């Protein structure tokens, strides 16, 4: 930890501490050790076998460095380092005062379980604090698929789906924004830094390459009897179809909302199989699409969008269905009747 209390209960930063003085943990009141050297960030540490819960987790040098840098980035006049909230037995890495509200900022460098993450979010929410999670460089390198990103994804009208990182070597924020998942389930979108640079996070794959990769995955998945591929094939059998016969237009479903941790092309395929059950000339309503999406949802593992409200997830599903309808309209499959109904004028091939 970066701060501790002296014998007068004043909070002291490790950078300003004196080796001859005595310091205590603000949570458990145990005496702590000042650690400061040329190869480490100045910090306080508990003695071995400490039972202090809020401050017992060991911190890497990257974590300690990042907290100092973030405090400087946001402005030390607006930041409180590691304030201990006694009623929660929690301590955010930073507490930022902005206008008339306070924000808890957590700089996460190490893995954390879904259960622990939920507990922390619920604690802050119950206390009336908004929380912003900023991820360390290890996450920046490893967060490639929606499976790795799901619990960190946040949504805003300005940024779309986004994740925030802090890079200690460059000393800058990196924001991945307007994130979607391609047909194979990998994140794509844009990235910008607090230094002012912006770049594509990952360019979309060509349709022909996606088709080749996916057909190979289907072949291997069925050959080795992988559960998810067998489950999807069984759905196809029950509706007089084959998983290998993916309609060509479904390979273009490559800009999906991050709602499932599986291949969006397969999602579009199962939706299209249900569409095939209708006759040409049939009326297709918004309610039909919602029922189909609910029916096939049991065949996919949904993303755990822990940083989002229920309404944000509902709205995201609405955008997903509109995107699917737009795909069908572009290929002359559906004709618009009104905002929530369409006529089936052709069947996908």
Short mmCIF file of C-alpha atoms in Angstrom, two decimals:
data_model
loop_
_atom_site.label_atom_id
_atom_site.label_comp_id
_atom_site.label_asym_id
_atom_site.label_seq_id
_atom_site.Cartn_x
_atom_site.Cartn_y
_atom_site.Cartn_z
CA UNK A 1 0.00 0.00 0.00
CA UNK A 2 1.11 3.54 -0.78
CA UNK A 3 -0.11 5.24 2.39
CA UNK A 4 -0.16 4.50 6.11
CA UNK A 5 -0.91 6.38 9.33
CA UNK A 6 1.66 7.73 11.75
CA UNK A 7 1.35 7.77 15.54
CA UNK A 8 -0.80 10.91 15.32
CA UNK A 9 -3.21 9.19 12.89
CA UNK A 10 -2.10 11.42 10.03
CA UNK A 11 -2.00 9.77 6.61
CA UNK A 12 1.52 9.65 5.18
CA UNK A 13 2.56 8.72 1.64
CA UNK A 14 5.38 6.21 1.42
CA UNK A 15 7.43 8.65 -0.64
CA UNK A 16 7.36 11.11 2.27
CA UNK A 17 7.85 8.60 5.10
CA UNK A 18 10.91 8.47 7.35
CA UNK A 19 12.58 5.17 8.16
CA UNK A 20 12.93 6.02 11.83
CA UNK A 21 9.21 6.69 12.29
CA UNK A 22 6.50 4.16 13.11
CA UNK A 23 3.55 3.63 10.77
CA UNK A 24 0.31 1.70 11.03
CA UNK A 25 -2.21 0.15 8.68
CA UNK A 26 -5.34 2.36 8.48
CA UNK A 27 -7.54 -0.75 8.54
CA UNK A 28 -6.20 -3.18 11.15
CA UNK A 29 -3.85 -0.78 13.00
CA UNK A 30 -1.00 -3.28 12.78
CA UNK A 31 2.45 -1.78 12.47
CA UNK A 32 3.65 -1.86 8.86
CA UNK A 33 7.07 -1.84 7.24
CA UNK A 34 8.31 0.95 4.96
CA UNK A 35 9.89 -0.46 1.81
CA UNK A 36 11.79 1.91 -0.38
CA UNK A 37 14.78 1.42 -2.63
CA UNK A 38 16.26 2.14 -6.04
CA UNK A 39 14.57 -0.88 -7.63
CA UNK A 40 11.15 -0.67 -6.05
CA UNK A 41 8.28 1.74 -5.69
CA UNK A 42 8.05 3.17 -2.18
CA UNK A 43 5.27 1.42 -0.25
CA UNK A 44 4.22 0.00 3.09
CA UNK A 45 3.76 -3.72 3.70
CA UNK A 46 2.33 -5.86 6.47
CA UNK A 47 4.50 -8.34 8.25
CA UNK A 48 4.22 -11.99 7.28
CA UNK A 49 1.02 -13.81 8.30
CA UNK A 50 -0.94 -10.60 8.74
CA UNK A 51 -4.69 -11.13 9.06
CA UNK A 52 -5.61 -7.73 7.65
CA UNK A 53 -8.21 -8.43 4.96
CA UNK A 54 -8.47 -5.15 3.01
CA UNK A 55 -4.68 -4.70 2.79
CA UNK A 56 -3.47 -8.27 2.84
CA UNK A 57 -3.12 -8.78 -0.91
CA UNK A 58 0.45 -8.55 -2.13
CA UNK A 59 0.95 -5.91 -4.79
CA UNK A 60 3.28 -6.05 -7.76
CA UNK A 61 5.63 -3.21 -8.59
CA UNK A 62 3.57 -2.60 -11.73
CA UNK A 63 0.45 -2.15 -9.61
CA UNK A 64 2.15 0.25 -7.20
CA UNK A 65 3.71 2.21 -10.07
CA UNK A 66 0.40 2.42 -11.89
CA UNK A 67 -1.40 3.82 -8.86
CA UNK A 68 1.18 6.58 -8.43
CA UNK A 69 0.99 7.42 -12.13
CA UNK A 70 -2.81 7.44 -12.19
CA UNK A 71 -2.93 9.73 -9.17
CA UNK A 72 -0.63 12.14 -10.99
CA UNK A 73 -2.59 11.79 -14.25
CA UNK A 74 -5.98 12.59 -12.71
CA UNK A 75 -4.54 15.35 -10.51
CA UNK A 76 -3.38 14.86 -6.94
CA UNK A 77 -5.66 17.68 -5.79
CA UNK A 78 -8.66 15.57 -6.81
CA UNK A 79 -7.32 12.17 -5.79
CA UNK A 80 -7.16 10.38 -2.46
CA UNK A 81 -4.83 7.39 -2.41
CA UNK A 82 -6.17 4.13 -0.95
CA UNK A 83 -8.87 5.57 1.32
CA UNK A 84 -10.17 2.89 3.67
CA UNK A 85 -13.98 2.76 3.77
CA UNK A 86 -14.57 1.16 7.13
CA UNK A 87 -18.27 0.35 6.68
CA UNK A 88 -17.40 -1.65 3.54
CA UNK A 89 -14.05 -3.01 4.69
CA UNK A 90 -12.90 -1.99 1.21
CA UNK A 91 -10.33 0.44 -0.05
CA UNK A 92 -10.34 1.63 -3.66
CA UNK A 93 -6.93 2.23 -5.16
CA UNK A 94 -7.95 5.84 -5.77
CA UNK A 95 -10.92 7.97 -4.82
CA UNK A 96 -11.51 10.85 -7.20
CA UNK A 97 -13.67 13.88 -6.45
CA UNK A 98 -15.35 15.22 -9.57
CA UNK A 99 -17.80 18.13 -9.19
CA UNK A 100 -20.35 16.92 -6.65
CA UNK A 101 -19.64 13.19 -6.86
CA UNK A 102 -16.91 10.72 -5.97
CA UNK A 103 -15.58 7.92 -8.14
CA UNK A 104 -13.76 4.82 -6.92
CA UNK A 105 -10.94 3.91 -9.30
CA UNK A 106 -9.56 0.38 -9.25
CA UNK A 107 -6.33 -0.38 -11.10
CA UNK A 108 -6.45 -4.12 -11.77
CA UNK A 109 -3.23 -5.85 -12.78
CA UNK A 110 -3.77 -9.40 -11.51
CA UNK A 111 -6.55 -11.92 -12.26
CA UNK A 112 -9.74 -11.58 -10.22
CA UNK A 113 -12.68 -13.96 -9.96
CA UNK A 114 -16.16 -13.03 -11.11
CA UNK A 115 -17.47 -13.50 -7.56
CA UNK A 116 -14.90 -11.15 -6.04
CA UNK A 117 -15.44 -8.57 -8.76
CA UNK A 118 -19.20 -8.64 -8.19
CA UNK A 119 -18.71 -8.26 -4.44
CA UNK A 120 -16.54 -5.19 -4.90
CA UNK A 121 -18.94 -3.61 -7.37
CA UNK A 122 -21.91 -4.27 -5.09
CA UNK A 123 -20.05 -2.83 -2.12
CA UNK A 124 -19.27 0.42 -3.92
CA UNK A 125 -22.77 0.65 -5.39
CA UNK A 126 -24.38 0.18 -1.97
CA UNK A 127 -22.19 2.97 -0.64
CA UNK A 128 -23.29 5.27 -3.47
CA UNK A 129 -19.96 5.19 -5.29
CA UNK A 130 -19.47 4.73 -9.01
CA UNK A 131 -16.48 2.57 -9.83
CA UNK A 132 -14.13 2.70 -12.80
CA UNK A 133 -11.96 -0.33 -13.49
CA UNK A 134 -8.68 0.39 -15.27
CA UNK A 135 -6.69 -2.63 -16.40
CA UNK A 136 -2.94 -3.15 -16.37
CA UNK A 137 -0.59 -4.01 -19.22
CA UNK A 138 -1.00 -7.79 -18.85
CA UNK A 139 -4.70 -7.44 -19.66
CA UNK A 140 -3.81 -5.22 -22.60
CA UNK A 141 -1.80 -8.07 -24.09
CA UNK A 142 -4.21 -10.90 -23.28
CA UNK A 143 -7.68 -9.41 -23.85
CA UNK A 144 -8.28 -10.57 -27.42
CA UNK A 145 -11.63 -12.37 -27.31
CA UNK A 146 -14.96 -11.51 -25.74
CA UNK A 147 -14.34 -14.37 -23.29
CA UNK A 148 -11.33 -12.52 -21.84
CA UNK A 149 -13.00 -9.10 -22.00
CA UNK A 150 -16.57 -9.85 -20.90
CA UNK A 151 -16.40 -8.85 -17.23
CA UNK A 152 -14.61 -5.56 -18.01
CA UNK A 153 -16.77 -4.28 -20.86
CA UNK A 154 -18.59 -1.03 -20.18
CA UNK A 155 -21.00 0.89 -22.40
CA UNK A 156 -21.61 4.57 -23.10
CA UNK A 157 -23.32 6.48 -25.89
CA UNK A 158 -20.06 8.25 -26.67
CA UNK A 159 -17.66 5.29 -26.65
CA UNK A 160 -19.97 2.35 -27.37
CA UNK A 161 -18.57 -0.79 -25.74
CA UNK A 162 -15.20 0.08 -24.24
CA UNK A 163 -12.40 -0.99 -21.87
CA UNK A 164 -9.82 1.28 -20.17
CA UNK A 165 -6.15 0.36 -19.66
CA UNK A 166 -3.16 2.11 -18.10
CA UNK A 167 0.26 1.47 -19.60
CA UNK A 168 2.99 2.21 -17.05
CA UNK A 169 5.91 2.38 -19.50
CA UNK A 170 4.21 4.89 -21.78
CA UNK A 171 2.39 6.46 -18.80
CA UNK A 172 -0.86 6.83 -20.67
CA UNK A 173 -4.46 5.69 -20.74
CA UNK A 174 -5.44 3.42 -23.60
CA UNK A 175 -9.14 3.17 -24.33
CA UNK A 176 -10.50 0.45 -26.57
CA UNK A 177 -13.79 1.85 -27.81
CA UNK A 178 -16.70 1.03 -30.13
CA UNK A 179 -15.81 -2.62 -29.63
CA UNK A 180 -17.64 -5.35 -31.48
CA UNK A 181 -16.82 -9.00 -32.11
CA UNK A 182 -16.06 -10.40 -35.52
CA UNK A 183 -17.63 -13.53 -36.92
CA UNK A 184 -15.17 -15.73 -35.02
CA UNK A 185 -15.67 -14.07 -31.61
CA UNK A 186 -12.57 -11.84 -31.49
CA UNK A 187 -12.71 -8.22 -30.40
CA UNK A 188 -12.38 -5.51 -33.00
CA UNK A 189 -12.77 -1.77 -32.86
CA UNK A 190 -10.64 1.29 -32.16
CA UNK A 191 -8.03 2.27 -29.61
CA UNK A 192 -6.94 5.73 -28.56
CA UNK A 193 -4.36 6.91 -26.07
CA UNK A 194 -4.23 9.90 -23.77
CA UNK A 195 -1.22 10.99 -25.85
CA UNK A 196 -3.62 11.65 -28.74
CA UNK A 197 -2.92 8.71 -31.05
CA UNK A 198 -5.74 6.56 -32.44
CA UNK A 199 -5.57 3.30 -34.37
CA UNK A 200 -7.64 0.29 -35.34
CA UNK A 201 -7.46 -2.34 -32.62
CA UNK A 202 -7.66 -5.16 -35.16
CA UNK A 203 -8.66 -5.18 -38.81
CA UNK A 204 -11.63 -7.42 -39.76
CA UNK A 205 -10.81 -10.69 -41.49
CA UNK A 206 -11.82 -11.23 -45.12
CA UNK A 207 -15.06 -13.18 -45.57
CA UNK A 208 -13.32 -15.98 -47.50
CA UNK A 209 -10.77 -16.44 -44.74
CA UNK A 210 -13.50 -16.51 -42.08
CA UNK A 211 -15.39 -19.11 -44.10
CA UNK A 212 -12.31 -21.32 -44.39
CA UNK A 213 -11.46 -21.04 -40.69
CA UNK A 214 -14.99 -21.69 -39.51
CA UNK A 215 -15.57 -24.71 -41.73
CA UNK A 216 -12.31 -26.14 -40.39
CA UNK A 217 -13.50 -25.56 -36.81
CA UNK A 218 -16.83 -27.23 -37.54
CA UNK A 219 -15.09 -30.24 -39.08
CA UNK A 220 -12.71 -30.68 -36.17
CA UNK A 221 -15.36 -29.94 -33.55
CA UNK A 222 -17.71 -32.61 -34.89
CA UNK A 223 -14.90 -35.11 -35.46
CA UNK A 224 -13.72 -34.81 -31.85
CA UNK A 225 -17.32 -34.58 -30.58
CA UNK A 226 -16.78 -31.24 -28.88
CA UNK A 227 -19.98 -30.52 -26.89
CA UNK A 228 -20.79 -27.09 -28.30
CA UNK A 229 -20.42 -28.19 -31.91
CA UNK A 230 -22.51 -31.32 -31.31
CA UNK A 231 -25.16 -29.16 -29.60
CA UNK A 232 -25.34 -26.80 -32.56
CA UNK A 233 -25.45 -29.69 -35.02
CA UNK A 234 -28.29 -31.27 -33.05
CA UNK A 235 -30.28 -28.03 -33.32
CA UNK A 236 -29.71 -28.09 -37.08
CA UNK A 237 -30.83 -31.75 -37.33
CA UNK A 238 -34.04 -30.90 -35.45
CA UNK A 239 -34.80 -28.24 -38.04
CA UNK A 240 -33.86 -30.25 -41.15
CA UNK A 241 -30.53 -28.51 -41.68
CA UNK A 242 -26.79 -29.12 -41.39
CA UNK A 243 -24.31 -26.97 -39.49
CA UNK A 244 -21.87 -27.20 -42.40
CA UNK A 245 -24.40 -25.56 -44.75
CA UNK A 246 -24.09 -22.04 -43.39
CA UNK A 247 -25.98 -19.58 -45.63
CA UNK A 248 -23.50 -17.31 -47.42
CA UNK A 249 -24.96 -14.12 -45.95
CA UNK A 250 -24.29 -15.32 -42.38
CA UNK A 251 -20.54 -15.07 -43.01
CA UNK A 252 -21.09 -11.31 -43.24
CA UNK A 253 -22.40 -11.13 -39.67
CA UNK A 254 -19.02 -9.90 -38.49
CA UNK A 255 -19.74 -6.78 -36.43
CA UNK A 256 -21.75 -8.21 -33.55
CA UNK A 257 -22.61 -6.84 -30.13
CA UNK A 258 -20.48 -8.58 -27.41
CA UNK A 259 -23.43 -10.52 -25.98
CA UNK A 260 -22.27 -14.10 -26.44
CA UNK A 261 -18.87 -15.72 -26.00
CA UNK A 262 -19.32 -17.89 -29.07
CA UNK A 263 -19.11 -17.41 -32.82
CA UNK A 264 -21.67 -14.78 -33.98
CA UNK A 265 -21.82 -16.41 -37.41
CA UNK A 266 -23.27 -19.53 -35.78
CA UNK A 267 -25.78 -17.34 -33.93
CA UNK A 268 -26.88 -15.80 -37.24
CA UNK A 269 -27.03 -19.28 -38.78
CA UNK A 270 -29.42 -20.65 -36.15
CA UNK A 271 -31.59 -17.54 -36.49
CA UNK A 272 -31.67 -18.07 -40.26
CA UNK A 273 -32.61 -21.73 -39.84
CA UNK A 274 -35.68 -20.61 -37.88
CA UNK A 275 -36.43 -18.06 -40.59
CA UNK A 276 -36.45 -20.94 -43.11
CA UNK A 277 -39.44 -22.41 -41.27
CA UNK A 278 -41.57 -19.56 -42.62
CA UNK A 279 -43.11 -19.39 -46.09
CA UNK A 280 -42.30 -16.66 -48.59
CA UNK A 281 -44.77 -13.85 -48.13
CA UNK A 282 -44.99 -14.37 -44.36
CA UNK A 283 -45.03 -11.46 -41.94
CA UNK A 284 -41.95 -11.35 -39.68
CA UNK A 285 -42.37 -9.19 -36.58
CA UNK A 286 -39.99 -7.84 -33.98
CA UNK A 287 -41.62 -10.21 -31.50
CA UNK A 288 -40.80 -13.17 -33.78
CA UNK A 289 -37.14 -12.19 -33.80
CA UNK A 290 -37.09 -11.80 -30.03
CA UNK A 291 -38.67 -15.24 -29.59
CA UNK A 292 -36.15 -16.83 -31.94
CA UNK A 293 -33.24 -15.17 -30.13
CA UNK A 294 -34.60 -16.43 -26.80
CA UNK A 295 -35.05 -19.94 -28.22
CA UNK A 296 -31.48 -20.26 -29.43
CA UNK A 297 -29.96 -18.48 -26.43
CA UNK A 298 -29.77 -21.77 -24.50
CA UNK A 299 -27.31 -22.99 -27.14
CA UNK A 300 -24.83 -20.19 -26.46
CA UNK A 301 -22.85 -19.09 -23.46
CA UNK A 302 -23.79 -15.51 -22.72
CA UNK A 303 -21.15 -12.93 -21.87
CA UNK A 304 -21.00 -11.87 -18.21
CA UNK A 305 -21.34 -8.12 -18.62
CA UNK A 306 -20.73 -7.27 -14.97
CA UNK A 307 -20.10 -3.55 -15.53
CA UNK A 308 -23.41 -2.96 -17.31
CA UNK A 309 -26.99 -2.31 -16.27
CA UNK A 310 -29.82 -4.63 -17.26
CA UNK A 311 -31.19 -1.91 -19.53
CA UNK A 312 -27.87 -1.60 -21.35
CA UNK A 313 -27.91 -5.34 -22.07
CA UNK A 314 -31.55 -5.18 -23.27
CA UNK A 315 -30.69 -2.26 -25.56
CA UNK A 316 -27.70 -4.18 -26.88
CA UNK A 317 -29.90 -7.12 -27.83
CA UNK A 318 -32.18 -4.68 -29.65
CA UNK A 319 -29.22 -3.41 -31.70
CA UNK A 320 -28.14 -6.98 -32.41
CA UNK A 321 -31.54 -7.90 -33.84
CA UNK A 322 -31.66 -4.71 -35.93
CA UNK A 323 -28.23 -5.56 -37.31
CA UNK A 324 -29.48 -9.03 -38.28
CA UNK A 325 -32.55 -7.52 -39.97
CA UNK A 326 -30.35 -5.05 -41.86
CA UNK A 327 -28.27 -7.97 -43.14
CA UNK A 328 -31.40 -9.72 -44.41
CA UNK A 329 -32.69 -6.54 -46.02
CA UNK A 330 -29.38 -5.94 -47.84
CA UNK A 331 -29.68 -9.39 -49.39
CA UNK A 332 -33.29 -8.94 -50.43
CA UNK A 333 -34.63 -11.44 -47.89
CA UNK A 334 -36.87 -9.04 -45.97
CA UNK A 335 -38.93 -6.06 -47.10
CA UNK A 336 -39.79 -3.37 -44.55
CA UNK A 337 -43.47 -2.88 -43.75
CA UNK A 338 -43.05 -0.65 -40.71
CA UNK A 339 -40.58 -0.10 -37.89
CA UNK A 340 -41.22 -3.50 -36.29
CA UNK A 341 -42.48 -5.74 -39.10
CA UNK A 342 -41.15 -7.07 -42.37
CA UNK A 343 -42.29 -9.34 -45.19
CA UNK A 344 -40.29 -12.42 -46.12
CA UNK A 345 -39.74 -12.06 -49.89
CA UNK A 346 -36.97 -14.67 -50.39
CA UNK A 347 -35.17 -17.43 -48.50
CA UNK A 348 -31.42 -17.25 -47.76
CA UNK A 349 -29.29 -19.65 -49.78
#
